[in-house]
Coordinates of C-alpha atoms and ligand atoms in Angstrom, one line a residue:
M25 CA 0.0 0.0 0.1
P26 CA 1.4 2.7 -0.5
A27 CA 2.0 5.7 2.7
P28 CA -0.9 8.4 2.6
A29 CA -0.1 11.1 1.7
P30 CA 2.2 13.9 4.1
L31 CA -0.8 16.6 5.7
P32 CA -0.5 19.9 4.6
P33 CA 2.4 21.8 6.6
A34 CA -0.2 24.5 7.0
L35 CA -2.1 22.7 9.2
F36 CA 0.7 21.8 11.4
A37 CA 1.6 25.1 11.8
A38 CA -2.5 26.2 12.8
V39 CA -2.0 23.5 15.4
A40 CA 1.1 25.1 17.0
R41 CA -0.2 28.5 16.6
H42 CA -3.9 27.6 18.0
W43 CA -3.2 25.3 20.2
G44 CA 0.1 25.0 20.9
F45 CA 0.2 21.4 20.3
S46 CA 3.6 19.9 18.6
S47 CA 2.4 16.7 17.5
L48 CA -0.9 15.0 16.4
R49 CA -2.1 11.9 18.0
P50 CA -2.1 8.8 15.3
I51 CA -5.9 8.8 14.9
Q52 CA -6.3 12.4 14.6
E53 CA -3.5 12.5 12.0
Q54 CA -6.1 9.6 10.5
A55 CA -9.1 11.2 11.1
I56 CA -8.1 15.3 9.6
R57 CA -6.1 13.6 6.5
A58 CA -9.8 12.4 5.4
S59 CA -11.6 15.1 6.6
L60 CA -9.5 17.7 4.4
A61 CA -10.0 14.9 0.7
G62 CA -13.1 15.7 1.6
R63 CA -14.1 12.1 2.6
D64 CA -17.0 10.8 4.8
S65 CA -15.6 9.5 8.3
L66 CA -16.4 7.8 11.3
V67 CA -14.5 8.2 14.1
V68 CA -14.8 6.6 17.2
M69 CA -12.2 7.4 20.6
P70 CA -12.2 7.3 23.7
T71 CA -13.3 10.2 25.9
G72 CA -10.1 12.7 26.4
G73 CA -8.9 11.0 22.6
G74 CA -8.8 14.1 21.3
K75 CA -11.4 14.1 19.0
S76 CA -12.4 18.0 19.0
L77 CA -9.3 18.9 16.7
C78 CA -10.1 15.9 14.3
F79 CA -12.6 18.9 12.8
Q80 CA -11.4 22.2 14.0
A81 CA -8.0 22.3 13.1
P82 CA -9.1 21.0 9.3
A83 CA -12.2 23.6 9.8
V84 CA -9.1 25.8 10.2
V85 CA -7.1 25.5 7.0
R86 CA -9.8 24.5 4.3
G87 CA -11.7 27.3 4.4
G88 CA -15.5 27.8 3.6
L89 CA -17.6 26.8 6.6
T90 CA -17.9 23.7 9.1
V91 CA -21.0 23.2 11.3
V92 CA -21.1 21.2 14.7
I93 CA -23.5 19.4 15.3
S94 CA -24.0 19.0 19.6
P95 CA -26.2 17.4 22.0
L96 CA -26.1 20.0 24.5
I97 CA -25.6 24.1 25.1
A98 CA -23.0 23.7 27.2
L99 CA -21.2 22.2 25.5
M100 CA -21.9 24.0 22.2
K101 CA -20.2 26.6 25.0
D102 CA -17.1 25.3 26.3
Q103 CA -16.0 24.4 22.8
V104 CA -17.1 27.8 21.3
D105 CA -15.6 29.9 24.6
N106 CA -12.7 27.6 23.9
L107 CA -11.8 28.2 19.9
T108 CA -12.5 32.1 20.4
R109 CA -10.0 32.3 22.9
I110 CA -7.2 31.0 20.9
G111 CA -8.1 32.9 18.1
V112 CA -10.4 30.7 15.6
P113 CA -13.7 32.3 14.6
A114 CA -16.5 30.2 15.5
A115 CA -19.3 30.7 16.7
R116 CA -23.5 28.9 18.0
L117 CA -26.8 29.0 17.3
D118 CA -28.7 28.1 20.1
S119 CA -31.7 29.2 21.9
T120 CA -29.9 31.2 24.4
L121 CA -28.6 33.9 22.2
N122 CA -30.2 36.8 22.3
A123 CA -31.5 39.5 19.2
A124 CA -28.2 40.7 18.9
E125 CA -25.5 38.4 18.9
R126 CA -28.4 36.5 16.3
A127 CA -27.6 38.6 14.0
S128 CA -24.1 38.7 14.7
T129 CA -23.7 35.1 14.4
A130 CA -25.5 35.4 11.4
E131 CA -23.3 38.2 9.9
G132 CA -20.2 36.1 10.6
I133 CA -21.5 33.4 8.5
R134 CA -22.3 35.2 5.9
N135 CA -20.0 37.1 5.5
G136 CA -17.5 34.2 6.2
T137 CA -15.1 34.8 8.8
T138 CA -17.0 32.2 11.0
R139 CA -15.3 28.6 10.0
L140 CA -16.9 26.5 12.5
V141 CA -21.2 26.9 13.9
F142 CA -22.1 24.9 16.2
T143 CA -26.3 24.2 16.7
S144 CA -28.0 21.2 17.5
P145 CA -29.9 19.0 15.2
E146 CA -33.0 19.9 16.0
R147 CA -32.4 23.5 15.8
L148 CA -31.0 23.3 12.4
V149 CA -33.5 20.8 11.1
N150 CA -36.6 22.2 12.7
T151 CA -35.7 25.7 12.5
D152 CA -34.7 28.5 9.2
V153 CA -31.0 27.1 10.3
F154 CA -30.2 24.7 7.5
R155 CA -31.1 27.7 4.9
M156 CA -28.2 30.1 6.5
L157 CA -25.8 27.8 6.4
Q158 CA -26.4 26.4 3.2
N159 CA -26.6 28.9 1.2
A160 CA -22.9 30.3 3.3
G161 CA -21.7 26.6 1.4
A162 CA -21.4 24.8 4.3
N163 CA -18.6 21.9 3.4
T164 CA -18.3 20.2 5.6
I165 CA -20.6 18.6 8.7
A166 CA -18.9 17.7 12.1
V167 CA -21.7 15.3 14.3
D168 CA -20.3 15.2 17.3
E169 CA -21.3 13.0 20.6
A170 CA -23.0 10.5 17.0
H171 CA -23.5 7.9 18.9
C172 CA -26.5 9.8 19.9
V173 CA -28.1 8.7 17.3
S174 CA -28.7 4.8 18.0
H175 CA -31.0 3.3 19.7
W176 CA -28.9 0.7 20.8
G177 CA -26.3 3.6 21.7
H178 CA -26.7 4.3 26.0
D179 CA -27.4 7.9 24.7
F180 CA -30.3 7.8 22.9
R181 CA -31.5 11.9 22.0
P182 CA -34.5 11.3 19.4
E183 CA -33.3 14.5 18.2
Y184 CA -30.5 13.2 16.3
R185 CA -32.5 11.0 14.1
Q186 CA -34.0 14.0 12.2
L187 CA -30.2 13.9 11.2
A188 CA -31.0 11.6 8.4
R189 CA -32.5 14.7 6.7
L190 CA -28.5 16.2 6.6
R191 CA -28.2 14.4 3.0
E192 CA -30.7 16.2 1.9
F193 CA -30.4 19.6 3.4
F194 CA -26.3 19.8 2.2
P195 CA -25.8 17.2 -0.8
G196 CA -22.3 17.8 -0.9
A197 CA -20.5 18.6 2.3
A198 CA -18.4 15.4 3.9
V199 CA -19.9 14.3 6.9
H200 CA -17.9 13.2 10.1
A201 CA -19.6 11.5 13.1
Y202 CA -17.1 11.6 16.2
T203 CA -17.9 9.2 18.9
A204 CA -16.3 7.2 22.1
T205 CA -19.6 4.0 21.7
A206 CA -17.9 2.2 19.8
T207 CA -19.5 -0.6 19.6
E208 CA -20.1 -2.6 16.5
Q209 CA -24.5 -2.4 16.5
V210 CA -23.9 1.3 17.0
R211 CA -20.6 2.4 14.1
R212 CA -23.1 0.3 11.9
D213 CA -26.8 2.5 12.9
I214 CA -24.6 6.0 13.0
A215 CA -23.1 5.3 9.8
Q216 CA -27.0 4.4 8.4
Q217 CA -29.0 7.2 9.8
L218 CA -26.4 9.8 8.9
G219 CA -26.0 7.9 5.2
L220 CA -22.4 8.0 5.5
K221 CA -21.2 7.4 2.0
Q222 CA -18.2 4.7 2.5
P223 CA -17.1 6.1 5.5
E224 CA -12.7 5.9 6.4
I225 CA -14.1 4.5 9.4
L226 CA -11.6 4.8 12.6
V227 CA -11.0 3.5 15.9
G228 CA -8.3 4.4 18.7
N229 CA -7.2 3.0 21.6
F230 CA -9.5 2.6 23.8
D231 CA -7.2 1.7 26.7
R232 CA -5.5 4.4 29.5
P233 CA -2.8 2.3 30.8
N234 CA -2.3 5.4 33.2
L235 CA -5.4 4.0 34.8
I236 CA -5.8 1.7 37.7
F237 CA -9.1 0.2 38.2
R238 CA -10.4 -1.5 41.3
V239 CA -13.1 -3.2 41.2
L240 CA -15.0 -4.0 44.7
P241 CA -18.0 -5.4 46.6
R242 CA -19.4 -2.3 48.5
L243 CA -19.8 -3.2 52.3
D244 CA -19.9 0.5 53.9
L245 CA -20.1 2.9 51.3
Q246 CA -18.4 5.7 53.8
T247 CA -15.4 3.8 54.8
Q248 CA -14.6 2.9 51.2
V249 CA -15.5 6.1 49.7
R250 CA -12.3 7.3 52.9
E251 CA -9.6 5.0 51.6
V252 CA -10.4 6.2 48.6
L253 CA -10.0 9.7 49.2
N254 CA -7.3 9.7 52.0
R255 CA -5.3 7.8 49.9
H256 CA -4.7 10.8 47.6
A257 CA -5.3 13.1 50.6
G258 CA -5.3 17.0 48.6
D259 CA -5.9 15.6 45.2
A260 CA -9.2 16.2 42.8
G261 CA -11.3 13.4 42.5
I262 CA -15.4 13.0 41.5
V263 CA -17.4 10.6 43.3
Y264 CA -20.5 9.2 40.8
C265 CA -23.7 8.5 42.6
L266 CA -26.9 7.4 41.6
R267 CA -29.5 9.3 42.9
R268 CA -29.4 13.6 43.6
K269 CA -30.2 12.2 47.0
D270 CA -27.2 10.7 46.9
V271 CA -25.4 12.8 45.8
D272 CA -26.9 15.0 48.6
E273 CA -26.5 12.3 51.7
M274 CA -22.5 11.6 49.7
T275 CA -21.3 15.2 50.1
T276 CA -22.7 16.1 53.7
A277 CA -21.5 13.2 54.9
L278 CA -18.2 13.9 53.3
K279 CA -17.9 17.9 54.2
A280 CA -18.6 17.1 57.7
A281 CA -15.7 14.9 58.0
G282 CA -13.9 17.8 56.8
Y283 CA -13.1 17.0 53.2
R284 CA -13.9 20.0 50.0
A285 CA -16.6 18.8 48.4
L286 CA -19.1 19.5 46.4
P287 CA -22.5 18.7 44.9
Y288 CA -23.4 18.7 41.0
H289 CA -26.6 17.4 39.9
A290 CA -29.3 18.2 37.1
G291 CA -31.9 18.4 40.6
M292 CA -30.0 22.2 41.4
D293 CA -30.6 25.1 39.8
N294 CA -28.2 26.8 36.9
E295 CA -26.1 28.8 39.2
S296 CA -25.1 26.4 41.8
R297 CA -24.0 23.9 39.1
R298 CA -21.9 26.5 37.6
A299 CA -21.2 27.0 40.8
T300 CA -19.1 24.0 41.8
Q301 CA -17.8 23.2 38.4
E302 CA -16.3 26.9 38.4
A303 CA -14.8 26.0 41.9
F304 CA -13.3 22.2 40.5
A305 CA -11.9 24.0 37.6
A306 CA -10.4 26.7 39.3
E307 CA -9.0 23.8 41.8
E308 CA -10.9 25.7 45.2
A309 CA -12.5 22.6 45.3
D310 CA -11.1 18.7 46.0
I311 CA -14.0 16.8 44.8
V312 CA -17.5 16.7 43.4
V313 CA -20.0 14.3 44.4
A314 CA -22.5 14.1 41.6
T315 CA -24.8 12.1 39.4
V316 CA -23.6 11.7 35.9
A317 CA -24.7 15.5 34.8
F318 CA -21.5 15.4 35.4
G319 CA -19.1 15.6 32.9
M320 CA -19.3 16.6 29.5
G321 CA -17.3 19.5 29.4
I322 CA -14.8 19.5 32.5
D323 CA -11.7 20.7 32.0
R324 CA -9.1 19.6 34.3
S325 CA -6.6 17.4 33.8
N326 CA -5.1 16.6 37.3
V327 CA -8.2 14.3 38.0
R328 CA -6.5 12.3 39.7
F329 CA -9.2 9.4 41.4
V330 CA -13.2 8.8 40.4
V331 CA -15.1 6.2 42.8
H332 CA -17.6 4.7 41.3
A333 CA -20.4 4.4 44.7
A334 CA -22.6 2.1 42.7
M335 CA -22.7 0.9 39.3
P336 CA -23.0 2.3 36.2
K337 CA -25.9 1.3 34.0
T338 CA -23.3 1.1 30.5
I339 CA -20.1 0.4 30.9
E340 CA -19.5 3.1 28.5
H341 CA -20.9 5.6 30.7
Y342 CA -18.3 3.6 33.1
Q343 CA -15.9 4.9 30.2
Q344 CA -16.6 8.1 29.8
E345 CA -17.1 8.8 33.6
T346 CA -13.2 7.0 34.1
G347 CA -12.3 8.5 31.4
R348 CA -11.9 11.8 33.1
A349 CA -9.1 10.8 35.9
G350 CA -6.0 11.1 34.9
R351 CA -6.3 13.5 31.5
D352 CA -2.8 14.5 31.9
G353 CA -1.4 10.8 31.7
L354 CA 0.1 10.6 35.3
Q355 CA -1.0 7.1 37.1
S356 CA -4.8 7.6 38.6
E357 CA -7.0 5.1 40.2
C358 CA -10.7 4.5 39.3
V359 CA -12.9 2.8 42.3
L360 CA -16.3 0.8 41.1
L361 CA -18.1 -0.1 44.3
H362 CA -20.6 -2.2 43.0
S363 CA -23.4 -4.3 44.5
G364 CA -26.5 -7.1 43.6
A365 CA -28.6 -3.6 44.4
D366 CA -27.4 -1.0 41.7
F367 CA -28.9 -3.6 39.1
V368 CA -32.3 -3.8 40.7
S369 CA -32.5 0.2 41.6
L370 CA -31.1 1.2 37.5
K371 CA -33.1 -1.3 36.3
A372 CA -36.3 -0.2 38.3
I373 CA -35.0 3.7 36.7
I374 CA -35.1 2.5 32.9
E375 CA -38.4 0.8 33.3
K376 CA -39.6 3.7 34.9
S377 CA -38.3 6.6 32.6
A378 CA -39.0 4.3 29.4
E379 CA -43.0 4.1 31.0
E380 CA -42.7 8.0 31.4
A381 CA -41.9 8.2 27.8
Q382 CA -43.4 6.4 26.3
T383 CA -40.3 4.8 25.2
A384 CA -40.5 2.0 22.5
A385 CA -39.8 -1.8 23.8
E386 CA -36.6 -2.0 22.0
Y387 CA -34.7 1.0 23.6
V388 CA -35.3 -0.6 27.3
T389 CA -34.3 -4.1 25.5
A390 CA -31.0 -2.5 25.0
S391 CA -30.5 -0.9 28.1
I392 CA -31.6 -3.5 30.4
K393 CA -28.6 -5.9 27.7
H394 CA -26.0 -2.6 28.8
L395 CA -27.1 -3.1 32.4
D396 CA -26.2 -7.0 32.0
E397 CA -23.2 -6.1 30.1
M398 CA -21.9 -4.1 33.0
A399 CA -23.0 -5.7 36.0
R400 CA -20.9 -9.1 34.0
Y401 CA -17.5 -6.9 34.4
C402 CA -18.3 -6.2 37.8
R403 CA -18.9 -9.9 38.4
G404 CA -16.5 -10.8 35.9
A405 CA -12.7 -11.5 37.7
V406 CA -10.9 -10.4 34.2
C407 CA -8.2 -8.2 33.8
R408 CA -10.2 -4.9 34.1
H409 CA -8.3 -3.3 31.4
K410 CA -8.8 -6.1 29.3
A411 CA -12.3 -6.5 29.6
L412 CA -12.8 -2.7 28.6
V413 CA -11.1 -2.8 25.7
Q414 CA -12.7 -6.4 24.7
H415 CA -15.8 -4.2 25.2
F416 CA -14.9 -2.0 22.5
G417 CA -13.7 -4.1 20.2
Q418 CA -10.4 -4.5 20.5
T419 CA -8.3 -7.1 21.5
Y420 CA -5.7 -6.9 24.5
D421 CA -3.1 -9.3 24.8
A422 CA -0.9 -8.3 28.0
P423 CA -1.5 -11.2 30.1
N424 CA -1.0 -8.5 33.3
C425 CA -2.0 -4.8 32.7
G426 CA 0.1 -4.2 35.9
A427 CA -3.3 -1.3 36.5
C428 CA -6.1 -3.5 38.2
D429 CA -7.1 -4.9 41.5
L430 CA -6.9 -8.2 39.8
C431 CA -3.4 -7.9 38.5
L432 CA -2.4 -6.2 41.2
G433 CA -3.3 -9.4 43.2
D434 CA -5.2 -7.2 45.1
T435 CA -7.3 -10.2 45.4
Q436 CA -7.3 -13.8 46.7
E437 CA -8.3 -16.5 44.3
V438 CA -9.9 -19.5 45.7
P439 CA -7.3 -22.0 46.3
D440 CA -7.9 -24.2 43.5
G441 CA -9.9 -22.7 42.0
V442 CA -10.2 -25.0 38.4
T443 CA -11.1 -28.2 40.2
V444 CA -14.3 -25.4 41.7
A445 CA -14.9 -24.7 38.4
K446 CA -14.9 -27.8 36.9
K447 CA -17.4 -28.9 40.0
I448 CA -19.7 -26.3 39.5
L449 CA -20.0 -26.7 35.1
S450 CA -20.2 -30.3 35.7
C451 CA -23.6 -29.8 38.4
V452 CA -24.5 -28.1 35.4
A453 CA -24.0 -30.2 32.5
R454 CA -26.2 -33.4 35.5
V455 CA -28.7 -31.0 35.8
K456 CA -29.0 -30.5 31.6
E457 CA -28.9 -27.3 31.7
S458 CA -32.2 -26.6 32.8
F459 CA -32.1 -24.7 35.9
G460 CA -31.3 -21.2 37.1
I461 CA -28.2 -20.1 39.8
A462 CA -30.5 -20.5 42.6
H463 CA -31.1 -24.8 41.7
V464 CA -27.4 -25.3 40.7
I465 CA -26.4 -24.0 43.9
D466 CA -28.6 -26.2 46.2
V467 CA -27.8 -29.3 44.3
L468 CA -23.4 -28.6 44.8
R469 CA -24.5 -27.8 48.9
G470 CA -26.6 -30.8 49.1
A471 CA -29.5 -29.2 49.7
D472 CA -32.9 -31.1 50.5
T473 CA -35.5 -29.2 48.6
A474 CA -38.9 -30.7 48.0
T475 CA -37.7 -29.9 43.7
I476 CA -34.5 -31.5 44.4
R477 CA -36.2 -34.7 45.4
A478 CA -38.8 -34.3 42.7
R479 CA -36.3 -34.3 39.6
G480 CA -34.3 -37.4 41.7
H481 CA -31.6 -34.8 41.9
H482 CA -30.1 -35.6 45.7
E483 CA -29.1 -38.5 43.2
L484 CA -26.4 -36.3 41.3
S485 CA -22.4 -37.4 41.3
T486 CA -22.4 -33.7 42.0
H487 CA -25.2 -33.0 44.7
G488 CA -23.1 -31.6 48.0
L489 CA -20.6 -31.4 46.0
L490 CA -19.0 -28.3 47.5
K491 CA -21.2 -29.1 50.7
S492 CA -19.0 -25.8 53.1
V493 CA -18.8 -23.5 50.3
P494 CA -20.8 -20.5 51.4
K495 CA -24.1 -19.7 48.6
A496 CA -23.2 -16.4 48.7
D497 CA -19.4 -17.1 47.5
L498 CA -20.4 -20.1 45.2
R499 CA -22.5 -17.2 44.1
D500 CA -19.9 -15.1 43.5
W501 CA -18.4 -17.9 41.7
V502 CA -20.7 -19.0 38.9
Y503 CA -21.0 -14.8 38.3
Q504 CA -16.7 -14.8 38.0
L505 CA -17.7 -18.0 35.3
I506 CA -20.2 -16.6 33.7
G507 CA -18.0 -13.3 33.2
Q508 CA -15.6 -15.4 31.1
D509 CA -17.5 -16.7 28.8
V510 CA -17.5 -20.3 30.3
L511 CA -21.0 -20.3 31.5
V512 CA -23.9 -18.7 30.2
Q513 CA -26.8 -17.1 31.8
S514 CA -29.4 -17.1 29.4
G515 CA -33.4 -16.0 29.4
D516 CA -35.3 -13.4 30.7
E517 CA -37.8 -13.7 32.7
Y518 CA -36.5 -17.3 34.8
P519 CA -32.4 -17.3 33.2
L520 CA -31.1 -20.8 33.0
L521 CA -27.6 -21.5 33.4
K522 CA -25.9 -23.3 30.1
L523 CA -22.6 -24.8 28.8
N524 CA -20.9 -24.1 26.2
P525 CA -17.7 -25.3 24.4
A526 CA -15.8 -23.5 26.7
S527 CA -16.7 -25.0 29.4
W528 CA -16.1 -28.2 27.7
A529 CA -13.1 -26.8 27.1
V530 CA -12.6 -25.9 31.1
M531 CA -13.8 -29.7 32.3
N532 CA -11.3 -30.8 29.6
G533 CA -8.6 -28.9 31.5
K534 CA -7.8 -27.0 28.0
Q535 CA -8.5 -23.7 29.1
M536 CA -7.6 -21.9 32.3
V537 CA -10.5 -20.1 34.5
R538 CA -9.9 -18.5 37.6
L539 CA -12.0 -17.4 40.8
I540 CA -11.6 -14.5 43.4
Q541 CA -13.2 -14.8 46.7
L542 CA -14.7 -11.6 47.4
A543 CA -14.8 -10.2 51.0
R544 CA -17.9 -10.3 51.8
R545 CA -20.0 -7.9 54.8
E546 CA -19.4 -10.7 57.8
K547 CA -15.8 -10.4 57.4
R548 CA -15.0 -7.2 57.2
G549 CA -18.2 -6.4 60.5
S550 CA -16.1 -9.0 62.5
S551 CA -12.2 -7.9 61.6
A552 CA -13.3 -4.2 62.5
A553 CA -15.4 -5.4 65.4
S554 CA -11.9 -7.0 66.2
A555 CA -9.5 -3.8 65.9
Ligands
ADP630 P1 -12.4 14.1 23.5 O1 -13.7 15.2 23.2 O2 -12.3 13.5 22.9 O3 -13.0 13.5 24.9 P2 -10.8 16.5 23.5 O4 -11.2 16.5 22.1 O5 -11.8 17.0 24.7 O6 -10.9 15.1 23.7 O7 -9.0 16.7 24.3 C1 -9.1 15.7 25.4 C2 -7.3 16.8 25.6 O8 -6.6 15.8 25.1 C3 -7.7 18.5 26.6 O9 -6.9 18.5 27.3 C4 -6.6 18.1 25.0 O10 -6.2 19.8 24.9 C5 -5.8 17.1 24.7 N1 -5.3 16.8 22.9 C6 -5.8 16.9 22.1 N2 -5.0 16.8 21.3 C7 -3.7 16.7 21.6 C8 -2.5 16.6 21.1 N3 -2.8 16.3 19.7 N4 -1.4 16.8 21.3 C9 -1.2 17.0 22.7 N5 -1.8 17.3 23.7 C10 -3.8 17.1 22.6

C-alpha cells in the first residue's frame, strides 16, 4: 500500500499556533487526513482521546464553513469559548442567544469569517438555520457525540434521528461522525442513519494504561469511599452516585468529615451547578460528588481519582466517567463499588423512565442488555483493562496489565479454583442445563429441597460436592464463570445456566479460569469489631 500523503505544513502550523500542540496523535492524523480529503468518516475515540481537534483543525485550514452538531448547549458553549480564546473564529446558534448575538453570528456566517458554527440537531432541522448554512456554502458537517443517533447506544436522543435529513440539506458536504461508543451495532447504526458514504472508519486505542481500576463489592460505602479519598489526600477527584439524594447525602457526610467536597446534579439550579463546576476548575474544591449529569466539558486534567459509589448503567458511561481521571497522563485510580442491589435499582429506573417517555420496547431491551454487560464486568474477575478494551471491540494481549485489582494481586484467588470451576460446570451438565443459579447452588451444597427430591437431583454425583462453601461465595463464582464466558446465563424471566464449548474446554483441562474470593460484609464486620 502506498504511504498516505503527508498532511499540509499549514495544518501543523495552525495546530501549533492556535492549540500549542507540537504533534498530532496517530488517529487524529488519520481523521484529519480524511476530513481534508473531503471523505466521510466515522471516528471512534475514547473520552480524552482528542476528538475535537479532528474537526476543528481542518476547519481552520480548509476554508469554507464547518457545521458542528452537538447535543448540549453547555458543550457548544465550552467549545466556542475555547476556540474564540485561541483565535479561531467560531460561533453557535442556540436558543440562549439574544437578538444582537444572533445577528452578529449570522453576519459572521454570511461574510465568511466564521469557520465553525455549532448547533443542535433540532435547531438545524426545524428552523431556517439550515437555509442560512446552505447559503453560506457549508462544506463539512461534523456530528459530535454521534452515538446519540442510535437506539442501541447508551445515550439515545430522538432529536438526533432527524439528522437522517442531513444529506437532503447538504448534498455536497462531507459528513463526519465522532463518538466514544464503538460497539459494532452502534457503529452500523450511525453510518446508516447519517447516510455516510463509504466512510473512513477509524477506531482509536481505548486502553488508558495510566488508570488503575479497582472493582469491589460495596460493603460499607462511607468507609470505602474515604479509604480512596485518604489515599489521595488533597488531590482532585469525582465521586459518582446513582441518585440526586445519594449525592446530597454523600456531600453532607464528606463535608462534615472535613473534605472539600461540592455537589453536582441536574436537580440543582444553574447557578449552583456553575458554582461547583467553577470551584472545581479553579482548584477551590477537591471533590465533586455528582450524578452522571457532571461530566461533559469538565476542564481539569489532573483528576487523580474517580469513585463510583454504585454501578453505572452502561460500560460506555463507566468508560467515559473513569476517562475523566488522569487526562494529564499521570497515574490515577478508578474505584467502582457495586452490589447486586444496583442492578435492581437501575432496572427500575430504566423501566420507569421508559414508561413515562413511552419509549420503544427495543430501547428498554437494549438498556437492560447494557446493564447486564456492566454487571458482568463487575462480577467477571477478568483483567479490567482487558475487559474494557474488548468491550470496545479491540484485543488486549498483555497477560498482566499491572494496573487493576486482579492483576495487582489485591484480590485473593480461590485455592484450586479450576477444580471448583469444574465442579460447578459439571453440576450444570448433570442438571441438563435446565435450571437457574439458585438450584445449581442448592445441588452443589447438598440441599434437600422439594425440587431437588422431585427431580431426583439428590442422587446426582455432584449433589453436595461443594457442601462447605457459603451460598454467597458460590453465587459470586458462578457469576465469575459467566463473566469469563465459560458459562452462559440465558432466558429473561427465569434465566437458566447453559454450557458452551469453553465450558467443556475447562472441564477437559484445556482452558484456564480463575475464581476470586470476594470480601464479604460479615468478614469485614468481624475484623472491624476486633480492631
Ligand atoms: P475528547 O473530545 O475526545 O474527549 P478532547 O478533544 O477534549 O477529547 O481532548 C482531550 C485532551 O487532550 C484535551 O485536554 C486536549 O487539549 C488534549 N489534546 C488533544 N489533542 C492533543 C495533541 N495532539 N497533543 C496534545 N494534547 C492534545
